[in-house]
JSON list of C-alpha atoms in Angstrom, two decimals:
[
{"chain": "A", "resi": 1, "resn": "MET", "atom": "CA", "xyz": [0.29, 0.10, 0.16]},
{"chain": "A", "resi": 2, "resn": "SER", "atom": "CA", "xyz": [1.59, 3.16, -1.31]},
{"chain": "A", "resi": 3, "resn": "GLN", "atom": "CA", "xyz": [1.94, 6.28, 0.99]},
{"chain": "A", "resi": 4, "resn": "THR", "atom": "CA", "xyz": [-0.54, 8.08, -1.30]},
{"chain": "A", "resi": 5, "resn": "THR", "atom": "CA", "xyz": [-3.52, 5.80, -0.74]},
{"chain": "A", "resi": 6, "resn": "ILE", "atom": "CA", "xyz": [-3.74, 7.28, 2.96]},
{"chain": "A", "resi": 7, "resn": "PRO", "atom": "CA", "xyz": [-3.88, 11.10, 3.05]},
{"chain": "A", "resi": 8, "resn": "ARG", "atom": "CA", "xyz": [-2.25, 13.21, 5.60]},
{"chain": "A", "resi": 9, "resn": "ALA", "atom": "CA", "xyz": [-6.43, 14.20, 6.11]},
{"chain": "A", "resi": 10, "resn": "ALA", "atom": "CA", "xyz": [-6.98, 10.58, 7.00]},
{"chain": "A", "resi": 11, "resn": "VAL", "atom": "CA", "xyz": [-4.88, 10.27, 10.38]},
{"chain": "A", "resi": 12, "resn": "ARG", "atom": "CA", "xyz": [-5.21, 13.88, 11.09]},
{"chain": "A", "resi": 13, "resn": "GLY", "atom": "CA", "xyz": [-9.10, 13.43, 10.88]},
{"chain": "A", "resi": 14, "resn": "THR", "atom": "CA", "xyz": [-9.50, 9.99, 13.54]},
{"chain": "A", "resi": 15, "resn": "ALA", "atom": "CA", "xyz": [-6.87, 12.52, 15.28]},
{"chain": "A", "resi": 16, "resn": "SER", "atom": "CA", "xyz": [-9.33, 15.06, 15.18]},
{"chain": "A", "resi": 17, "resn": "GLY", "atom": "CA", "xyz": [-11.90, 12.32, 16.99]},
{"chain": "A", "resi": 18, "resn": "GLY", "atom": "CA", "xyz": [-8.84, 11.85, 19.24]},
{"chain": "A", "resi": 19, "resn": "ILE", "atom": "CA", "xyz": [-9.25, 15.47, 20.51]},
{"chain": "A", "resi": 20, "resn": "PHE", "atom": "CA", "xyz": [-12.47, 15.53, 20.51]},
{"chain": "A", "resi": 21, "resn": "MET", "atom": "CA", "xyz": [-13.09, 12.53, 22.72]},
{"chain": "A", "resi": 22, "resn": "ALA", "atom": "CA", "xyz": [-10.51, 13.62, 25.27]},
{"chain": "A", "resi": 23, "resn": "PHE", "atom": "CA", "xyz": [-11.93, 17.02, 25.78]},
{"chain": "A", "resi": 24, "resn": "PHE", "atom": "CA", "xyz": [-15.85, 16.10, 26.07]},
{"chain": "A", "resi": 25, "resn": "GLY", "atom": "CA", "xyz": [-14.88, 12.96, 28.04]},
{"chain": "A", "resi": 26, "resn": "THR", "atom": "CA", "xyz": [-13.19, 15.04, 30.32]},
{"chain": "A", "resi": 27, "resn": "LEU", "atom": "CA", "xyz": [-15.92, 17.38, 30.77]},
{"chain": "A", "resi": 28, "resn": "TRP", "atom": "CA", "xyz": [-18.17, 14.42, 31.76]},
{"chain": "A", "resi": 29, "resn": "ALA", "atom": "CA", "xyz": [-16.05, 13.25, 33.91]},
{"chain": "A", "resi": 30, "resn": "GLY", "atom": "CA", "xyz": [-16.50, 16.84, 35.22]},
{"chain": "A", "resi": 31, "resn": "ILE", "atom": "CA", "xyz": [-20.25, 16.53, 35.40]},
{"chain": "A", "resi": 32, "resn": "GLY", "atom": "CA", "xyz": [-19.81, 12.88, 37.29]},
{"chain": "A", "resi": 33, "resn": "ILE", "atom": "CA", "xyz": [-17.42, 14.97, 39.79]},
{"chain": "A", "resi": 34, "resn": "ARG", "atom": "CA", "xyz": [-20.19, 17.86, 40.63]},
{"chain": "A", "resi": 35, "resn": "GLY", "atom": "CA", "xyz": [-22.58, 15.55, 41.15]},
{"chain": "A", "resi": 36, "resn": "MET", "atom": "CA", "xyz": [-20.90, 14.15, 43.95]},
{"chain": "A", "resi": 37, "resn": "GLN", "atom": "CA", "xyz": [-22.11, 17.17, 45.70]},
{"chain": "A", "resi": 38, "resn": "GLY", "atom": "CA", "xyz": [-19.08, 18.06, 48.26]},
{"chain": "A", "resi": 39, "resn": "TRP", "atom": "CA", "xyz": [-17.22, 14.65, 47.67]},
{"chain": "A", "resi": 40, "resn": "GLU", "atom": "CA", "xyz": [-15.15, 15.31, 44.97]},
{"chain": "A", "resi": 41, "resn": "PHE", "atom": "CA", "xyz": [-12.14, 13.42, 45.81]},
{"chain": "A", "resi": 42, "resn": "PRO", "atom": "CA", "xyz": [-8.64, 14.46, 44.15]},
{"chain": "A", "resi": 43, "resn": "VAL", "atom": "CA", "xyz": [-8.20, 11.07, 43.45]},
{"chain": "A", "resi": 44, "resn": "LEU", "atom": "CA", "xyz": [-11.20, 11.10, 40.96]},
{"chain": "A", "resi": 45, "resn": "ILE", "atom": "CA", "xyz": [-10.29, 15.27, 39.24]},
{"chain": "A", "resi": 46, "resn": "THR", "atom": "CA", "xyz": [-6.42, 14.04, 39.07]},
{"chain": "A", "resi": 47, "resn": "LEU", "atom": "CA", "xyz": [-7.60, 10.78, 37.67]},
{"chain": "A", "resi": 48, "resn": "SER", "atom": "CA", "xyz": [-9.56, 12.55, 35.38]},
{"chain": "A", "resi": 49, "resn": "LEU", "atom": "CA", "xyz": [-7.50, 15.66, 33.92]},
{"chain": "A", "resi": 50, "resn": "LEU", "atom": "CA", "xyz": [-4.69, 12.90, 33.34]},
{"chain": "A", "resi": 51, "resn": "ILE", "atom": "CA", "xyz": [-6.63, 10.65, 31.10]},
{"chain": "A", "resi": 52, "resn": "GLY", "atom": "CA", "xyz": [-7.97, 13.60, 29.63]},
{"chain": "A", "resi": 53, "resn": "VAL", "atom": "CA", "xyz": [-4.46, 14.85, 28.58]},
{"chain": "A", "resi": 54, "resn": "ILE", "atom": "CA", "xyz": [-2.92, 11.51, 27.79]},
{"chain": "A", "resi": 55, "resn": "LEU", "atom": "CA", "xyz": [-5.48, 11.01, 25.10]},
{"chain": "A", "resi": 56, "resn": "PHE", "atom": "CA", "xyz": [-4.84, 15.06, 24.05]},
{"chain": "A", "resi": 57, "resn": "ILE", "atom": "CA", "xyz": [-1.32, 14.54, 23.63]},
{"chain": "A", "resi": 58, "resn": "SER", "atom": "CA", "xyz": [-1.77, 10.82, 22.32]},
{"chain": "A", "resi": 59, "resn": "ALA", "atom": "CA", "xyz": [-3.89, 12.90, 19.28]},
{"chain": "A", "resi": 60, "resn": "ILE", "atom": "CA", "xyz": [-1.65, 15.79, 19.03]},
{"chain": "A", "resi": 61, "resn": "ALA", "atom": "CA", "xyz": [1.36, 13.05, 18.09]},
{"chain": "A", "resi": 62, "resn": "LEU", "atom": "CA", "xyz": [-0.78, 11.84, 15.27]},
{"chain": "A", "resi": 63, "resn": "ILE", "atom": "CA", "xyz": [-1.22, 15.58, 13.92]},
{"chain": "A", "resi": 64, "resn": "LYS", "atom": "CA", "xyz": [2.90, 16.18, 14.18]},
{"chain": "A", "resi": 65, "resn": "ASN", "atom": "CA", "xyz": [3.48, 12.71, 12.66]},
{"chain": "A", "resi": 66, "resn": "SER", "atom": "CA", "xyz": [1.48, 13.16, 9.83]},
{"chain": "A", "resi": 67, "resn": "ARG", "atom": "CA", "xyz": [3.09, 16.59, 8.31]},
{"chain": "A", "resi": 68, "resn": "GLN", "atom": "CA", "xyz": [5.30, 13.77, 6.27]},
{"chain": "A", "resi": 69, "resn": "LEU", "atom": "CA", "xyz": [2.11, 12.23, 4.67]},
{"chain": "A", "resi": 70, "resn": "THR", "atom": "CA", "xyz": [0.75, 13.43, 1.06]},
{"chain": "A", "resi": 71, "resn": "ASN", "atom": "CA", "xyz": [-2.08, 15.29, 0.80]},
{"chain": "A", "resi": 72, "resn": "GLU", "atom": "CA", "xyz": [-2.53, 14.68, -3.02]},
{"chain": "A", "resi": 73, "resn": "VAL", "atom": "CA", "xyz": [-6.15, 12.29, -2.64]},
{"chain": "A", "resi": 74, "resn": "ILE", "atom": "CA", "xyz": [-7.34, 15.62, -0.90]},
{"chain": "A", "resi": 75, "resn": "LYS", "atom": "CA", "xyz": [-6.34, 18.01, -3.51]},
{"chain": "A", "resi": 76, "resn": "LYS", "atom": "CA", "xyz": [-7.75, 15.53, -6.06]},
{"chain": "A", "resi": 77, "resn": "ASP", "atom": "CA", "xyz": [-11.31, 15.31, -4.17]},
{"chain": "A", "resi": 78, "resn": "GLY", "atom": "CA", "xyz": [-11.53, 18.76, -2.19]},
{"chain": "A", "resi": 79, "resn": "ASP", "atom": "CA", "xyz": [-15.02, 19.30, -2.71]},
{"chain": "A", "resi": 80, "resn": "ARG", "atom": "CA", "xyz": [-16.25, 15.81, -0.97]},
{"chain": "A", "resi": 81, "resn": "TRP", "atom": "CA", "xyz": [-14.32, 16.97, 2.00]},
{"chain": "A", "resi": 82, "resn": "ARG", "atom": "CA", "xyz": [-15.61, 20.37, 2.33]},
{"chain": "A", "resi": 83, "resn": "LYS", "atom": "CA", "xyz": [-18.91, 19.06, 2.02]},
{"chain": "A", "resi": 84, "resn": "LYS", "atom": "CA", "xyz": [-18.32, 17.02, 4.39]},
{"chain": "A", "resi": 85, "resn": "ASN", "atom": "CA", "xyz": [-16.60, 19.20, 7.21]},
{"chain": "A", "resi": 86, "resn": "ARG", "atom": "CA", "xyz": [-19.88, 21.25, 6.25]},
{"chain": "A", "resi": 87, "resn": "TRP", "atom": "CA", "xyz": [-22.12, 18.68, 7.13]},
{"chain": "A", "resi": 88, "resn": "PHE", "atom": "CA", "xyz": [-19.94, 18.34, 10.46]},
{"chain": "A", "resi": 89, "resn": "GLY", "atom": "CA", "xyz": [-20.46, 21.36, 11.24]},
{"chain": "A", "resi": 90, "resn": "ILE", "atom": "CA", "xyz": [-24.60, 21.22, 10.27]},
{"chain": "A", "resi": 91, "resn": "ILE", "atom": "CA", "xyz": [-24.43, 18.30, 12.92]},
{"chain": "A", "resi": 92, "resn": "PHE", "atom": "CA", "xyz": [-22.31, 19.41, 15.68]},
{"chain": "A", "resi": 93, "resn": "SER", "atom": "CA", "xyz": [-25.00, 23.07, 15.74]},
{"chain": "A", "resi": 94, "resn": "LEU", "atom": "CA", "xyz": [-27.54, 21.16, 15.71]},
{"chain": "A", "resi": 95, "resn": "GLU", "atom": "CA", "xyz": [-26.60, 19.23, 18.78]},
{"chain": "A", "resi": 96, "resn": "GLY", "atom": "CA", "xyz": [-25.71, 22.20, 20.83]},
{"chain": "A", "resi": 97, "resn": "LEU", "atom": "CA", "xyz": [-29.30, 24.10, 19.82]},
{"chain": "A", "resi": 98, "resn": "PHE", "atom": "CA", "xyz": [-30.64, 20.70, 20.54]},
{"chain": "A", "resi": 99, "resn": "ILE", "atom": "CA", "xyz": [-29.15, 20.86, 24.12]},
{"chain": "A", "resi": 100, "resn": "ALA", "atom": "CA", "xyz": [-29.38, 24.11, 24.87]},
{"chain": "A", "resi": 101, "resn": "ILE", "atom": "CA", "xyz": [-33.50, 23.56, 24.10]},
{"chain": "A", "resi": 102, "resn": "ALA", "atom": "CA", "xyz": [-32.70, 20.25, 26.62]},
{"chain": "A", "resi": 103, "resn": "ALA", "atom": "CA", "xyz": [-31.53, 22.78, 29.25]},
{"chain": "A", "resi": 104, "resn": "PHE", "atom": "CA", "xyz": [-34.30, 25.48, 28.91]},
{"chain": "A", "resi": 105, "resn": "ILE", "atom": "CA", "xyz": [-37.27, 23.36, 28.75]},
{"chain": "A", "resi": 106, "resn": "CYS", "atom": "CA", "xyz": [-35.61, 21.32, 32.05]},
{"chain": "A", "resi": 107, "resn": "VAL", "atom": "CA", "xyz": [-34.98, 24.95, 33.77]},
{"chain": "A", "resi": 108, "resn": "SER", "atom": "CA", "xyz": [-37.99, 26.05, 33.41]},
{"chain": "A", "resi": 109, "resn": "THR", "atom": "CA", "xyz": [-40.35, 22.96, 34.29]},
{"chain": "A", "resi": 110, "resn": "ASN", "atom": "CA", "xyz": [-38.12, 22.76, 37.75]},
{"chain": "A", "resi": 111, "resn": "HIS", "atom": "CA", "xyz": [-36.49, 19.12, 36.78]},
{"chain": "A", "resi": 112, "resn": "LEU", "atom": "CA", "xyz": [-32.77, 19.85, 36.34]},
{"chain": "A", "resi": 113, "resn": "ASN", "atom": "CA", "xyz": [-32.05, 16.55, 37.06]},
{"chain": "A", "resi": 114, "resn": "LEU", "atom": "CA", "xyz": [-33.55, 15.52, 33.91]},
{"chain": "A", "resi": 115, "resn": "PHE", "atom": "CA", "xyz": [-31.12, 17.68, 32.16]},
{"chain": "A", "resi": 116, "resn": "VAL", "atom": "CA", "xyz": [-27.82, 15.02, 32.39]},
{"chain": "A", "resi": 117, "resn": "PRO", "atom": "CA", "xyz": [-29.00, 12.50, 31.16]},
{"chain": "A", "resi": 118, "resn": "VAL", "atom": "CA", "xyz": [-31.27, 13.37, 28.12]},
{"chain": "A", "resi": 119, "resn": "MET", "atom": "CA", "xyz": [-28.06, 15.61, 27.00]},
{"chain": "A", "resi": 120, "resn": "ALA", "atom": "CA", "xyz": [-26.15, 12.09, 26.96]},
{"chain": "A", "resi": 121, "resn": "LEU", "atom": "CA", "xyz": [-29.40, 10.97, 24.23]},
{"chain": "A", "resi": 122, "resn": "ILE", "atom": "CA", "xyz": [-28.53, 14.18, 22.42]},
{"chain": "A", "resi": 123, "resn": "VAL", "atom": "CA", "xyz": [-25.09, 13.32, 22.18]},
{"chain": "A", "resi": 124, "resn": "GLY", "atom": "CA", "xyz": [-25.43, 10.10, 21.60]},
{"chain": "A", "resi": 125, "resn": "ALA", "atom": "CA", "xyz": [-27.57, 10.50, 19.00]},
{"chain": "A", "resi": 126, "resn": "HIS", "atom": "CA", "xyz": [-25.34, 12.63, 16.88]},
{"chain": "A", "resi": 127, "resn": "PHE", "atom": "CA", "xyz": [-23.05, 9.95, 16.91]},
{"chain": "A", "resi": 128, "resn": "PHE", "atom": "CA", "xyz": [-25.19, 8.22, 14.38]},
{"chain": "A", "resi": 129, "resn": "PRO", "atom": "CA", "xyz": [-24.93, 10.99, 11.19]},
{"chain": "A", "resi": 130, "resn": "LEU", "atom": "CA", "xyz": [-21.42, 11.46, 12.79]},
{"chain": "A", "resi": 131, "resn": "ALA", "atom": "CA", "xyz": [-20.26, 7.62, 11.34]},
{"chain": "A", "resi": 132, "resn": "SER", "atom": "CA", "xyz": [-22.19, 7.37, 8.42]},
{"chain": "A", "resi": 133, "resn": "LEU", "atom": "CA", "xyz": [-20.73, 10.71, 6.88]},
{"chain": "A", "resi": 134, "resn": "PHE", "atom": "CA", "xyz": [-16.84, 10.19, 8.40]},
{"chain": "A", "resi": 135, "resn": "GLN", "atom": "CA", "xyz": [-17.06, 6.39, 7.95]},
{"chain": "A", "resi": 136, "resn": "VAL", "atom": "CA", "xyz": [-16.53, 5.42, 11.31]},
{"chain": "A", "resi": 137, "resn": "PRO", "atom": "CA", "xyz": [-18.25, 2.17, 12.93]},
{"chain": "A", "resi": 138, "resn": "ILE", "atom": "CA", "xyz": [-17.24, 2.97, 16.32]},
{"chain": "A", "resi": 139, "resn": "TYR", "atom": "CA", "xyz": [-19.55, 5.78, 16.10]},
{"chain": "A", "resi": 140, "resn": "TYR", "atom": "CA", "xyz": [-22.95, 3.59, 16.24]},
{"chain": "A", "resi": 141, "resn": "ILE", "atom": "CA", "xyz": [-21.47, 1.93, 18.75]},
{"chain": "A", "resi": 142, "resn": "THR", "atom": "CA", "xyz": [-20.54, 4.82, 21.05]},
{"chain": "A", "resi": 143, "resn": "GLY", "atom": "CA", "xyz": [-23.54, 6.47, 20.53]},
{"chain": "A", "resi": 144, "resn": "THR", "atom": "CA", "xyz": [-25.91, 3.30, 21.32]},
{"chain": "A", "resi": 145, "resn": "LEU", "atom": "CA", "xyz": [-23.61, 3.13, 24.56]},
{"chain": "A", "resi": 146, "resn": "LEU", "atom": "CA", "xyz": [-24.58, 6.60, 25.37]},
{"chain": "A", "resi": 147, "resn": "CYS", "atom": "CA", "xyz": [-28.15, 6.25, 24.61]},
{"chain": "A", "resi": 148, "resn": "LEU", "atom": "CA", "xyz": [-28.49, 2.92, 26.26]},
{"chain": "A", "resi": 149, "resn": "LEU", "atom": "CA", "xyz": [-27.13, 4.39, 29.37]},
{"chain": "A", "resi": 150, "resn": "ALA", "atom": "CA", "xyz": [-29.28, 7.48, 29.79]},
{"chain": "A", "resi": 151, "resn": "THR", "atom": "CA", "xyz": [-32.53, 5.28, 29.00]},
{"chain": "A", "resi": 152, "resn": "ILE", "atom": "CA", "xyz": [-31.47, 2.35, 31.50]},
{"chain": "A", "resi": 153, "resn": "VAL", "atom": "CA", "xyz": [-30.20, 5.02, 34.45]},
{"chain": "A", "resi": 154, "resn": "MET", "atom": "CA", "xyz": [-33.24, 7.27, 33.82]},
{"chain": "A", "resi": 155, "resn": "LEU", "atom": "CA", "xyz": [-35.34, 3.82, 34.52]},
{"chain": "A", "resi": 156, "resn": "THR", "atom": "CA", "xyz": [-33.83, 2.04, 37.07]},
{"chain": "A", "resi": 157, "resn": "PHE", "atom": "CA", "xyz": [-31.72, 4.56, 39.05]},
{"chain": "A", "resi": 158, "resn": "PRO", "atom": "CA", "xyz": [-33.03, 6.67, 41.69]},
{"chain": "A", "resi": 159, "resn": "VAL", "atom": "CA", "xyz": [-32.36, 10.18, 41.02]},
{"chain": "A", "resi": 160, "resn": "LYS", "atom": "CA", "xyz": [-30.34, 11.09, 44.43]},
{"chain": "A", "resi": 161, "resn": "ILE", "atom": "CA", "xyz": [-29.25, 8.46, 46.82]},
{"chain": "A", "resi": 162, "resn": "THR", "atom": "CA", "xyz": [-27.79, 9.69, 50.56]},
{"chain": "A", "resi": 163, "resn": "ILE", "atom": "CA", "xyz": [-24.48, 7.95, 51.83]},
{"chain": "A", "resi": 164, "resn": "SER", "atom": "CA", "xyz": [-23.69, 8.71, 55.23]},
{"chain": "A", "resi": 165, "resn": "ASP", "atom": "CA", "xyz": [-25.92, 11.77, 55.15]},
{"chain": "A", "resi": 166, "resn": "HIS", "atom": "CA", "xyz": [-24.56, 12.95, 52.63]},
{"chain": "A", "resi": 167, "resn": "GLN", "atom": "CA", "xyz": [-26.49, 13.21, 49.41]},
{"chain": "A", "resi": 168, "resn": "ILE", "atom": "CA", "xyz": [-25.18, 13.02, 45.92]},
{"chain": "A", "resi": 169, "resn": "MET", "atom": "CA", "xyz": [-26.98, 13.36, 42.59]},
{"chain": "A", "resi": 170, "resn": "ALA", "atom": "CA", "xyz": [-27.00, 9.49, 41.08]},
{"chain": "A", "resi": 171, "resn": "TRP", "atom": "CA", "xyz": [-28.16, 10.45, 38.01]},
{"chain": "A", "resi": 172, "resn": "TRP", "atom": "CA", "xyz": [-25.33, 13.24, 37.35]},
{"chain": "A", "resi": 173, "resn": "VAL", "atom": "CA", "xyz": [-22.73, 10.77, 38.64]},
{"chain": "A", "resi": 174, "resn": "SER", "atom": "CA", "xyz": [-23.21, 7.48, 36.92]},
{"chain": "A", "resi": 175, "resn": "VAL", "atom": "CA", "xyz": [-24.01, 9.21, 33.40]},
{"chain": "A", "resi": 176, "resn": "GLY", "atom": "CA", "xyz": [-21.51, 11.67, 33.72]},
{"chain": "A", "resi": 177, "resn": "PHE", "atom": "CA", "xyz": [-18.77, 8.87, 34.94]},
{"chain": "A", "resi": 178, "resn": "GLY", "atom": "CA", "xyz": [-20.00, 6.06, 32.40]},
{"chain": "A", "resi": 179, "resn": "SER", "atom": "CA", "xyz": [-20.14, 8.97, 29.58]},
{"chain": "A", "resi": 180, "resn": "ALA", "atom": "CA", "xyz": [-16.82, 9.84, 30.09]},
{"chain": "A", "resi": 181, "resn": "LEU", "atom": "CA", "xyz": [-15.79, 6.11, 30.31]},
{"chain": "A", "resi": 182, "resn": "ILE", "atom": "CA", "xyz": [-17.23, 5.86, 26.19]},
{"chain": "A", "resi": 183, "resn": "LEU", "atom": "CA", "xyz": [-16.08, 8.44, 24.79]},
{"chain": "A", "resi": 184, "resn": "TRP", "atom": "CA", "xyz": [-12.64, 7.93, 26.38]},
{"chain": "A", "resi": 185, "resn": "GLY", "atom": "CA", "xyz": [-12.57, 4.43, 24.99]},
{"chain": "A", "resi": 186, "resn": "THR", "atom": "CA", "xyz": [-13.61, 5.25, 21.71]},
{"chain": "A", "resi": 187, "resn": "GLY", "atom": "CA", "xyz": [-10.72, 8.28, 21.83]},
{"chain": "A", "resi": 188, "resn": "VAL", "atom": "CA", "xyz": [-8.74, 5.41, 22.71]},
{"chain": "A", "resi": 189, "resn": "ILE", "atom": "CA", "xyz": [-9.57, 3.66, 19.30]},
{"chain": "A", "resi": 190, "resn": "VAL", "atom": "CA", "xyz": [-9.75, 6.45, 17.19]},
{"chain": "A", "resi": 191, "resn": "CYS", "atom": "CA", "xyz": [-5.99, 7.16, 17.96]},
{"chain": "A", "resi": 192, "resn": "LEU", "atom": "CA", "xyz": [-5.32, 3.48, 17.73]},
{"chain": "A", "resi": 193, "resn": "ARG", "atom": "CA", "xyz": [-6.84, 3.77, 14.23]},
{"chain": "A", "resi": 194, "resn": "GLY", "atom": "CA", "xyz": [-4.99, 7.01, 13.52]},
{"chain": "A", "resi": 195, "resn": "PHE", "atom": "CA", "xyz": [-1.53, 5.17, 14.47]},
{"chain": "A", "resi": 196, "resn": "ARG", "atom": "CA", "xyz": [-2.07, 2.06, 12.47]},
{"chain": "A", "resi": 197, "resn": "LEU", "atom": "CA", "xyz": [-3.06, 3.84, 9.27]},
{"chain": "A", "resi": 198, "resn": "LEU", "atom": "CA", "xyz": [0.58, 6.28, 10.41]},
{"chain": "A", "resi": 199, "resn": "SER", "atom": "CA", "xyz": [2.18, 2.90, 10.60]},
{"chain": "A", "resi": 200, "resn": "MET", "atom": "CA", "xyz": [0.92, 1.65, 7.04]},
{"chain": "A", "resi": 201, "resn": "ALA", "atom": "CA", "xyz": [1.75, 4.79, 5.40]},
{"chain": "A", "resi": 202, "resn": "GLN", "atom": "CA", "xyz": [5.44, 5.22, 6.41]},
{"chain": "A", "resi": 203, "resn": "SER", "atom": "CA", "xyz": [5.56, 1.61, 5.50]},
{"chain": "A", "resi": 204, "resn": "GLY", "atom": "CA", "xyz": [4.30, 2.17, 2.08]},
{"chain": "A", "resi": 205, "resn": "ALA", "atom": "CA", "xyz": [6.94, 5.45, 1.58]},
{"chain": "A", "resi": 206, "resn": "GLU", "atom": "CA", "xyz": [9.61, 2.88, 3.17]},
{"chain": "A", "resi": 207, "resn": "ASN", "atom": "CA", "xyz": [8.26, 0.35, 0.24]},
{"chain": "A", "resi": 208, "resn": "ASN", "atom": "CA", "xyz": [8.71, 3.30, -2.66]},
{"chain": "A", "resi": 209, "resn": "LYS", "atom": "CA", "xyz": [12.16, 4.03, -1.49]},
{"chain": "A", "resi": 210, "resn": "VAL", "atom": "CA", "xyz": [13.27, 0.56, -1.55]},
{"chain": "A", "resi": 211, "resn": "SER", "atom": "CA", "xyz": [11.47, 0.31, -5.47]},
{"chain": "A", "resi": 212, "resn": "THR", "atom": "CA", "xyz": [12.95, 3.14, -6.78]},
{"chain": "A", "resi": 213, "resn": "ARG", "atom": "CA", "xyz": [16.22, 2.30, -5.57]},
{"chain": "A", "resi": 214, "resn": "LEU", "atom": "CA", "xyz": [15.71, -1.00, -7.64]}
]
């Protein structure tokens, strides 16, 4: 497989996915920590930040190492990628709009506890069009897991629980940490795919050099 088969944008696309998962996974962990209402153990905060930072650094390493790859394929098919980026912007904007609407409704009806699981449903749903748009099958699994998590929590978990006279928001904690693990796991898989593409591209480049010498 030659280097031109795997363009720079393909590797950087996986890196971008890793960055998104690192950032939003850490935000979801923050929601889980917030739901503990005073039991924000330093080890949880440190571990959440550490996982996010490691995943972010891995994605940045992908971007840095992809500089040597060609962008020839993207130049030949630039319109298709511009359309993909446009649709990504539309999907991302709609996700933000629906989250804002959900927040307004939950606050207005005095059901703020519903906001976190509803937001997880919205975030999960937005992965389905992204999976089709960027041809990343793992996003189907990510979206399904997020939606299942939110649904199961709302149907089976109490909104709040009390432990040793301390009340914690069970929905926020379970959905927050659960969503974080799902997004971080997706980020790891996406980054590993990126490093695999990078390795294949570099191997193809070396083979091309050897063929040229021969």
